[in-house]
PDB file of C-alpha atoms in Angstrom:
ATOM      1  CA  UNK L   1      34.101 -22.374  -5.527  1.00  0.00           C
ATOM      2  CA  UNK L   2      31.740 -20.253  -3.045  1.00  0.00           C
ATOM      3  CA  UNK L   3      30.077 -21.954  -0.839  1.00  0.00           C
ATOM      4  CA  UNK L   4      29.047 -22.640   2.854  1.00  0.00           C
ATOM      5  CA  UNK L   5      31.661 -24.825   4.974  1.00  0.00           C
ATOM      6  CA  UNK L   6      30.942 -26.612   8.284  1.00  0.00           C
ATOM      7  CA  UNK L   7      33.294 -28.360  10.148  1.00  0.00           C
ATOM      8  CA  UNK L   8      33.822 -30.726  11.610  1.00  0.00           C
ATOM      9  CA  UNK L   9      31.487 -32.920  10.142  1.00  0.00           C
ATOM     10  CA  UNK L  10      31.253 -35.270  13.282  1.00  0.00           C
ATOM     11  CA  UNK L  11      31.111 -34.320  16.927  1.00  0.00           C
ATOM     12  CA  UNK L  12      30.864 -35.787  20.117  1.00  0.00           C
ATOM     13  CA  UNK L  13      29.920 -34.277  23.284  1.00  0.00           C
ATOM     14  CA  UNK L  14      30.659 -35.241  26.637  1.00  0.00           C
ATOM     15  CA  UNK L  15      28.390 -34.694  29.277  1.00  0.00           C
ATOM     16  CA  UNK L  16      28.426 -30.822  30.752  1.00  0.00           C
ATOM     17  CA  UNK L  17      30.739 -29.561  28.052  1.00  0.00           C
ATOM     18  CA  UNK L  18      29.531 -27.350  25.376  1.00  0.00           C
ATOM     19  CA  UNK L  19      30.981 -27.743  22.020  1.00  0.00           C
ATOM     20  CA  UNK L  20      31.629 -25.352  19.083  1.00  0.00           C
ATOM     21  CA  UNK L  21      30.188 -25.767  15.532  1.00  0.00           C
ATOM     22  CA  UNK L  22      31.652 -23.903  12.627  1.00  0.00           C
ATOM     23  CA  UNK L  23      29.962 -22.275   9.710  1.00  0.00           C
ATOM     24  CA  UNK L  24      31.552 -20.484   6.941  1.00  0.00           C
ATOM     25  CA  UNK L  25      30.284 -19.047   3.990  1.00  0.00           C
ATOM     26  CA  UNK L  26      32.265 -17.113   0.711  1.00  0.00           C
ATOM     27  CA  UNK L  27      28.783 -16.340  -0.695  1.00  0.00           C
ATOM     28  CA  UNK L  28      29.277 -12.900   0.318  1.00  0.00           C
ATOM     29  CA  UNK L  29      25.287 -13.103   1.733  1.00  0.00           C
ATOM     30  CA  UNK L  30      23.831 -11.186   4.667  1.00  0.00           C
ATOM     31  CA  UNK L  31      21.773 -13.469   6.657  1.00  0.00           C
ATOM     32  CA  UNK L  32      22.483 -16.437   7.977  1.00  0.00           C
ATOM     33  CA  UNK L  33      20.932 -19.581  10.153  1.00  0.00           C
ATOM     34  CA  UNK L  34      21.442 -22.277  12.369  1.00  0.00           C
ATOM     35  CA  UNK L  35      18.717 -25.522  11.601  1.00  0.00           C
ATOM     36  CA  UNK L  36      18.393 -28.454  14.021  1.00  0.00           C
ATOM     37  CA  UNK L  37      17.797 -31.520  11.916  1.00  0.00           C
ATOM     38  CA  UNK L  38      16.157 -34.890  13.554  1.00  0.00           C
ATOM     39  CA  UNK L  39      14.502 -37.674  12.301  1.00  0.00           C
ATOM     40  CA  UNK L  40      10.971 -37.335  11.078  1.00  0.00           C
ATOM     41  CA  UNK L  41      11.028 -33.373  12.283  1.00  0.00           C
ATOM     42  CA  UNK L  42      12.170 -31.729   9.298  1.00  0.00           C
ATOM     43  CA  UNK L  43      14.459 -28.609  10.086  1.00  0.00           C
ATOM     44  CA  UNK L  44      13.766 -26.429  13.054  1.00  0.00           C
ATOM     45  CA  UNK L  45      15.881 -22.778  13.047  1.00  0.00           C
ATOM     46  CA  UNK L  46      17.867 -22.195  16.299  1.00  0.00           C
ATOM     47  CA  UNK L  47      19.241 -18.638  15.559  1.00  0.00           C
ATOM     48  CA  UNK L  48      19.796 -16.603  12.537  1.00  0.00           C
ATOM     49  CA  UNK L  49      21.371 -13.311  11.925  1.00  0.00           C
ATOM     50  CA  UNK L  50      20.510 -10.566   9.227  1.00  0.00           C
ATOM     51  CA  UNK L  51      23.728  -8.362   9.572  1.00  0.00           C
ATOM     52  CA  UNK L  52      26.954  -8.219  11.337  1.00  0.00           C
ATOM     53  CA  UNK L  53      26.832  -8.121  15.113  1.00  0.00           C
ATOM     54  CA  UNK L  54      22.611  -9.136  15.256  1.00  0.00           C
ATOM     55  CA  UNK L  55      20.978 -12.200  15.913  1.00  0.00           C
ATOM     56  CA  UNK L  56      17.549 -13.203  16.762  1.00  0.00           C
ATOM     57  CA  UNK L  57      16.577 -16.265  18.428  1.00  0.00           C
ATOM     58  CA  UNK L  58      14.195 -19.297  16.521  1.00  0.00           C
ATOM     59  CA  UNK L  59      11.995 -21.752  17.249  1.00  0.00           C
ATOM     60  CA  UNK L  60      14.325 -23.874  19.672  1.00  0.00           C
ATOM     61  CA  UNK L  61      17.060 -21.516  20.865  1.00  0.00           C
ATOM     62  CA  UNK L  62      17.442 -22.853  24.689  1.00  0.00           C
ATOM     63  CA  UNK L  63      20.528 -24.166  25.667  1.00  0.00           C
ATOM     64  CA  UNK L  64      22.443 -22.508  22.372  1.00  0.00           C
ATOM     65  CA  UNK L  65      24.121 -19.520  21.539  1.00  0.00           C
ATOM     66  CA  UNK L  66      25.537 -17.826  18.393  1.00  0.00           C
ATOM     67  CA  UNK L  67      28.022 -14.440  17.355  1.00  0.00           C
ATOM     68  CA  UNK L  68      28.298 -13.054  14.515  1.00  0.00           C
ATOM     69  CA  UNK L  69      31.232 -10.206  14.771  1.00  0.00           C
ATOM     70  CA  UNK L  70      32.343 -11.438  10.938  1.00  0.00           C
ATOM     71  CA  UNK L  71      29.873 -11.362   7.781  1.00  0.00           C
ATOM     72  CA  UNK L  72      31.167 -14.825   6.558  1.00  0.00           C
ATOM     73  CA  UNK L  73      31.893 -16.794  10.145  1.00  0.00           C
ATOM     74  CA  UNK L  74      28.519 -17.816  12.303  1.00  0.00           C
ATOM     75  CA  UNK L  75      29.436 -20.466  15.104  1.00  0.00           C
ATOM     76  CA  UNK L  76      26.942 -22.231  16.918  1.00  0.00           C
ATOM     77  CA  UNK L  77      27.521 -23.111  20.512  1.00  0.00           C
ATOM     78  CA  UNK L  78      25.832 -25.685  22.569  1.00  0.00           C
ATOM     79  CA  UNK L  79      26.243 -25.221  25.682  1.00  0.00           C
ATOM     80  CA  UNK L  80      25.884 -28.273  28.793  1.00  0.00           C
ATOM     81  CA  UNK L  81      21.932 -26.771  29.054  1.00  0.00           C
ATOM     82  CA  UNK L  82      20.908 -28.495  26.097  1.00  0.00           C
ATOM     83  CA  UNK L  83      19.688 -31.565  27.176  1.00  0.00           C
ATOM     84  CA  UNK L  84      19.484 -33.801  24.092  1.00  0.00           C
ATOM     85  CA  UNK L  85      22.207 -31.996  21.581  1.00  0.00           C
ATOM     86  CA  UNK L  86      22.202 -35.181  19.721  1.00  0.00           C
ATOM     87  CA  UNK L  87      21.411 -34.141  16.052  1.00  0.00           C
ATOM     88  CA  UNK L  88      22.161 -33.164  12.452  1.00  0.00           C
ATOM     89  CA  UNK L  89      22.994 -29.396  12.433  1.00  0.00           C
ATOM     90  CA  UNK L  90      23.263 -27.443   9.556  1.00  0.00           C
ATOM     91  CA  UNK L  91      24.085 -24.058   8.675  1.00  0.00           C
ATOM     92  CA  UNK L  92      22.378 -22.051   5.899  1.00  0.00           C
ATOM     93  CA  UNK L  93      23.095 -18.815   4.369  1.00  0.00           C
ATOM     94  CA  UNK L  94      20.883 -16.408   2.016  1.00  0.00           C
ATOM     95  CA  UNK L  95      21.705 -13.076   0.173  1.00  0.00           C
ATOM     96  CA  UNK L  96      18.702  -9.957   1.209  1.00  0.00           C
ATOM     97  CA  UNK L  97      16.562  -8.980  -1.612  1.00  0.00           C
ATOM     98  CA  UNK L  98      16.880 -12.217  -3.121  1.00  0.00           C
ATOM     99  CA  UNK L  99      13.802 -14.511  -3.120  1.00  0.00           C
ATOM    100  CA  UNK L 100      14.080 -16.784  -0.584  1.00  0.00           C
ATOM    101  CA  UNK L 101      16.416 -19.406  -1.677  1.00  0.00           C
ATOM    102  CA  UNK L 102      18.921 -20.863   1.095  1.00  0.00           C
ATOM    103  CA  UNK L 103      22.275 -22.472   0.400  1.00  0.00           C
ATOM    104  CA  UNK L 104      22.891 -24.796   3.169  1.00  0.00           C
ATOM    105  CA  UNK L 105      26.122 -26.133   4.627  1.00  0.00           C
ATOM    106  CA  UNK L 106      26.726 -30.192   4.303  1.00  0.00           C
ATOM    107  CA  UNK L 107      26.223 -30.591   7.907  1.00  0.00           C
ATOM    108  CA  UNK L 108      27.751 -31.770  11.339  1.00  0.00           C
ATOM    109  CA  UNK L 109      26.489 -34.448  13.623  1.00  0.00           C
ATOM    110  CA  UNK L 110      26.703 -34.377  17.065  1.00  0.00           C
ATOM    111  CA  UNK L 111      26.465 -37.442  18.664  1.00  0.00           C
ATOM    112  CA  UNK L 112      26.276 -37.220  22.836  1.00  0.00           C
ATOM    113  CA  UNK L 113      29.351 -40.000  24.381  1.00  0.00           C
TER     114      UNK L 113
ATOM    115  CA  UNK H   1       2.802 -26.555  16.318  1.00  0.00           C
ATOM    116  CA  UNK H   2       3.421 -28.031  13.432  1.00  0.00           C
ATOM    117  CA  UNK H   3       2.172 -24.996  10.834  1.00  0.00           C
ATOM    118  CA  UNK H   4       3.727 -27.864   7.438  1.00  0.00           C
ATOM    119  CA  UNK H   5       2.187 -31.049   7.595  1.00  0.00           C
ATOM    120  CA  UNK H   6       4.390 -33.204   5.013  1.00  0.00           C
ATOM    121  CA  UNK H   7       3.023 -36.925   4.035  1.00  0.00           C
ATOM    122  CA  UNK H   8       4.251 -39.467   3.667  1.00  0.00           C
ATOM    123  CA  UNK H   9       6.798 -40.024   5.866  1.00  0.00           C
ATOM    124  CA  UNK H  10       8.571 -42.259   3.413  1.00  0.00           C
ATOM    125  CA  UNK H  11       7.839 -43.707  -0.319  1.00  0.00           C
ATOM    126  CA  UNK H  12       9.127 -46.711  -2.174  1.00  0.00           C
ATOM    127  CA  UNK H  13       8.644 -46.412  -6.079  1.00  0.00           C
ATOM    128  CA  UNK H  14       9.352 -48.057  -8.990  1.00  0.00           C
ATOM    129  CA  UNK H  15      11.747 -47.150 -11.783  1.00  0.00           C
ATOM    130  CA  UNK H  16       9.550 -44.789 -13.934  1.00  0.00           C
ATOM    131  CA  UNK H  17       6.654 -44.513 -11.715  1.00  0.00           C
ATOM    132  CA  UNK H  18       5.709 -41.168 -10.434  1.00  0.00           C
ATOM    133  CA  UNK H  19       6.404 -39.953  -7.293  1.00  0.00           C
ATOM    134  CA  UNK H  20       4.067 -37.970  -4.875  1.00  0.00           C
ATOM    135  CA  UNK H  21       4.586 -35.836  -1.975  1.00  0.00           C
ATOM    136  CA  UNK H  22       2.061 -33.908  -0.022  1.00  0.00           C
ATOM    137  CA  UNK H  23       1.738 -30.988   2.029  1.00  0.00           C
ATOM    138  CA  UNK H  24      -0.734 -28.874   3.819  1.00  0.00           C
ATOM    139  CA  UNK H  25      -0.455 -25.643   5.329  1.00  0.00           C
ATOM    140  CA  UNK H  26      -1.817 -23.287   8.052  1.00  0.00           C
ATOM    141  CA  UNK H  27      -1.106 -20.267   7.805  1.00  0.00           C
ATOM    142  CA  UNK H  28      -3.145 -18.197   5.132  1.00  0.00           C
ATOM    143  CA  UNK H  29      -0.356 -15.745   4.767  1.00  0.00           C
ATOM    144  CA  UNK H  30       1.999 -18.015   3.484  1.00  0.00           C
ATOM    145  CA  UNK H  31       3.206 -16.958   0.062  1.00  0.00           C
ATOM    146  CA  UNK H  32       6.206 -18.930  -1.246  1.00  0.00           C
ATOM    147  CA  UNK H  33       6.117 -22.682  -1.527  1.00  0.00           C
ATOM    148  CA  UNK H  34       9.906 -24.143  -1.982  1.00  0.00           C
ATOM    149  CA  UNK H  35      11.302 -27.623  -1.973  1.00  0.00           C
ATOM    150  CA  UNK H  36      14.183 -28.721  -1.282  1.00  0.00           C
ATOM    151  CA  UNK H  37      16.173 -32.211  -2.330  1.00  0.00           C
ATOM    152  CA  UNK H  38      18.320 -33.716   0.744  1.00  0.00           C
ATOM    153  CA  UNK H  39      21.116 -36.241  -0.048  1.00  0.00           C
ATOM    154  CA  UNK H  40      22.280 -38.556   2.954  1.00  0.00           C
ATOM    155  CA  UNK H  41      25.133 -36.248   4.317  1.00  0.00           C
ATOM    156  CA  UNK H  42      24.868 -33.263   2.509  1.00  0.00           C
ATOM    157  CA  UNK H  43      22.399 -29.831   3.216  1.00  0.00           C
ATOM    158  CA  UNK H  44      19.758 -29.408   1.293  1.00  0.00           C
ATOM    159  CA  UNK H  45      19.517 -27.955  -1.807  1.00  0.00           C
ATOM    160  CA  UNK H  46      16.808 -25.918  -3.610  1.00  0.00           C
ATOM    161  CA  UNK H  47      14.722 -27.428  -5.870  1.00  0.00           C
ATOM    162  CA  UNK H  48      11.457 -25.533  -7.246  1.00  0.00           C
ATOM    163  CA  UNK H  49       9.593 -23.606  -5.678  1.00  0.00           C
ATOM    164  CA  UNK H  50       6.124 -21.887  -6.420  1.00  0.00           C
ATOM    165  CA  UNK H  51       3.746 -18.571  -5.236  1.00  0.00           C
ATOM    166  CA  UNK H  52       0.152 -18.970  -5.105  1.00  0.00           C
ATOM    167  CA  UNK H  53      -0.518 -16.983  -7.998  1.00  0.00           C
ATOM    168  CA  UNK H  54       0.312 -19.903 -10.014  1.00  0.00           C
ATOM    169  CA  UNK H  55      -1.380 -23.113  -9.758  1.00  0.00           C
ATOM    170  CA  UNK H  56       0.996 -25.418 -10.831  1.00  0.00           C
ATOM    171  CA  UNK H  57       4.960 -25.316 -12.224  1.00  0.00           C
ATOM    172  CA  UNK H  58       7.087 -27.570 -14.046  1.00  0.00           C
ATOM    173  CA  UNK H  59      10.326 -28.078 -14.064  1.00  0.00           C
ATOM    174  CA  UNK H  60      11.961 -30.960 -16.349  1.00  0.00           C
ATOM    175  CA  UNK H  61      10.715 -33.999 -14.565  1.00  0.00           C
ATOM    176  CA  UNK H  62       9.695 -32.089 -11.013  1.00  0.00           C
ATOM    177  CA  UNK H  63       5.963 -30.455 -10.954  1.00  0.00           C
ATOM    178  CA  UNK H  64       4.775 -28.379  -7.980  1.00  0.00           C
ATOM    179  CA  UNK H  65       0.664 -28.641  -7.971  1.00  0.00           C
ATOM    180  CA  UNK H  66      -0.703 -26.133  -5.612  1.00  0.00           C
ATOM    181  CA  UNK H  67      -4.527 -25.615  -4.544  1.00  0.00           C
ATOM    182  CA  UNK H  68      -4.845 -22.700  -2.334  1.00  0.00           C
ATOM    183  CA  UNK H  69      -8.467 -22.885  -1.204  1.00  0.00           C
ATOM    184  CA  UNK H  70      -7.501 -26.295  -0.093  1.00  0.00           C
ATOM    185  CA  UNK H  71      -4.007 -24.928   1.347  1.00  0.00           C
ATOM    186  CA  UNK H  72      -2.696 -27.736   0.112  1.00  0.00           C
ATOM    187  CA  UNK H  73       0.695 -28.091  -2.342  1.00  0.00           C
ATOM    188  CA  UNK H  74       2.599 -31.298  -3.984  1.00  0.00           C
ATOM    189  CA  UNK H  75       5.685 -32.227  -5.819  1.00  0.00           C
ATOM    190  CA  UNK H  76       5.160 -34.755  -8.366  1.00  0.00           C
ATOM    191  CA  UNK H  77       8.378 -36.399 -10.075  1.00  0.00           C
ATOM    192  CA  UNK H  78       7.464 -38.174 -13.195  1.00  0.00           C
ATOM    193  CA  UNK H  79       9.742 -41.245 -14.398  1.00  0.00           C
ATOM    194  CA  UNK H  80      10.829 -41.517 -11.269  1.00  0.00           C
ATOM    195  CA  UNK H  81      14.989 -42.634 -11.651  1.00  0.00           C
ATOM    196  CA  UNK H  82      17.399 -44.507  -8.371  1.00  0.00           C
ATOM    197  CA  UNK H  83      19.100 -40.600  -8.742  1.00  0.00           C
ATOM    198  CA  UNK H  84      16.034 -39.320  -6.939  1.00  0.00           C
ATOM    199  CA  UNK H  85      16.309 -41.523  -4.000  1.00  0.00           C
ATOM    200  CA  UNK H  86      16.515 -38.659  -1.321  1.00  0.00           C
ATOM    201  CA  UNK H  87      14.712 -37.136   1.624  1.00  0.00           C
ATOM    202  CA  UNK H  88      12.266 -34.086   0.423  1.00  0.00           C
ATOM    203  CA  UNK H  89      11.247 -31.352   2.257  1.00  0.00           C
ATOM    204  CA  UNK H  90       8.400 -28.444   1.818  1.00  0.00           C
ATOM    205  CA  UNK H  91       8.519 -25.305   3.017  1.00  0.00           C
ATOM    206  CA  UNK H  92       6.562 -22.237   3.617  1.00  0.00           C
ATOM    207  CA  UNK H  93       7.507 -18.662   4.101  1.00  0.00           C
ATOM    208  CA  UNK H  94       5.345 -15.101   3.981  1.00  0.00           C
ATOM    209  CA  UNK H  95       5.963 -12.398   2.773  1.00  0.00           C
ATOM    210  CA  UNK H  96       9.957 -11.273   2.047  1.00  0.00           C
ATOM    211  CA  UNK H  97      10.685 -13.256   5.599  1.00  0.00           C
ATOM    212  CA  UNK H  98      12.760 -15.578   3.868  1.00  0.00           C
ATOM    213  CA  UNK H  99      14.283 -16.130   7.405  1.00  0.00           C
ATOM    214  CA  UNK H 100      11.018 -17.551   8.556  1.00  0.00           C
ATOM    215  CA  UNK H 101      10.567 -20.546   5.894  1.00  0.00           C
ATOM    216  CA  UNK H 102       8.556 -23.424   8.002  1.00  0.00           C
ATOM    217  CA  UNK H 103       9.464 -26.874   6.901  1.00  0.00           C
ATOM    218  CA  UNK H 104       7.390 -30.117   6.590  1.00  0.00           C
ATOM    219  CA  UNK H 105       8.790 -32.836   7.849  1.00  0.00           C
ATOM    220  CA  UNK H 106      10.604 -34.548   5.231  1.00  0.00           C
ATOM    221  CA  UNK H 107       9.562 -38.032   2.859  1.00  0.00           C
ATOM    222  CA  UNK H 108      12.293 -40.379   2.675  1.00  0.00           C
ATOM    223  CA  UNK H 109      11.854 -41.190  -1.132  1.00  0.00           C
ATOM    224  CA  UNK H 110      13.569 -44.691  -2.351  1.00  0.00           C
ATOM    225  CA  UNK H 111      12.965 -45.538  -6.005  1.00  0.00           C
ATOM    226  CA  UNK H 112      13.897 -49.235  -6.847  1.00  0.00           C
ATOM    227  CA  UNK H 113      15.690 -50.064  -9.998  1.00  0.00           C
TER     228      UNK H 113
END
């Protein structure tokens, strides 16, 4: 089945360490994003990338970072500067040319210990 | 800035009531109107979506209404079933920046059997 997979689905942080968050998709689509989920905010887009080796920088960026050296693999770092990385994160994925319609990943929480 | 402005925040309704969600927008440029269905744990998903050339579309029991001299839009889900007990969001893009779709802030919809 294509699709987009995240892992893990739960993550905790300790203080000062970043943390790695996978996303995988077998959609063969060109763009991908990063969305920070919380609570009565709806989604807000960290990064997103149109093709291999680019990515641009969303609403909420600080204290994140991205790569994208593989069409299917976009991992989301967040690094010690992000103050509050507690959240729901999920990863979204969308083929060019095709009206705007996002498949999105089934999520990770990360929870700060 | 909050450029979707999604109400309520959260909806109780009966078995076979109808449901209503509401949004208003900003930006005048906006020109593709999506929502998407969120399940507790999973992404969300697509589920209608409408340009302003149209004012309304239906799709089995989910109708977008859309006024855009108001810049307002609204799902409506008639015979409202437990099955539709999810979180809702609306979104707003311009343009072919599907990258840049804006979301509301989500309505925690509960229908009671």
């Amino acid at each position: 089945d294509g699709g987009i997979t995240q892992s893990p689905k739960y993550l905790f942080r300790k203080e000062g360490q970043n943390v790695t968050l996978s996303c995988e998709q077998n959609l063969n689509h060109d763009a991908m994003y990063w969305y920070r989920q919380d609570p009565g905010q709806g989604l807000r887009l960290i990064y997103y990338s149109q093709i291999v080796n680019d990515f641009q920088k969303g609403d909420i960026a600080e204290g994140y970072s991205v790569s994208r050296e593989k069409k299917e693999s976009f991992p989301l770092t967040v690094t010690s500067a992000q103050k509050n990385p507690t959240a729901f994160y999920l990863c979204a994925s969308r083929r060019t040319g095709v009206p705007e319609k996002l498949f999105f990943g089934s999520g990770t929480q990360l929870s700060v210990l | 800035q909050q450029q979707v402005k999604q109400s309520p925040q959260s909806l109780i309704v009966q078995k076979g009531g109808i449901s209503i969600i509401n949004c208003a927008y900003e930006n005048t440029a906006f020109d593709y109107f999506p929502w998407y269905q969120q399940f507790p744990g999973k992404g969300p998903a697509l589920l209608i979506a409408i340009r302003p050339d149209v004012s309304e579309k239906k799709e089995g029991r989910f109708t977008i209404s859309f006024n855009k001299s108001a810049k307002q839009f609204s799902l409506h889900i008639m015979d409202s079933q437990p099955g539709d007990s999810a979180t809702y969001f609306c979104a707003a893009s311009k343009g072919n920046a599907g990258n840049m779709l804006t979301f509301g802030g989500g309505t925690r919809l509960m229908v009671k059997p």
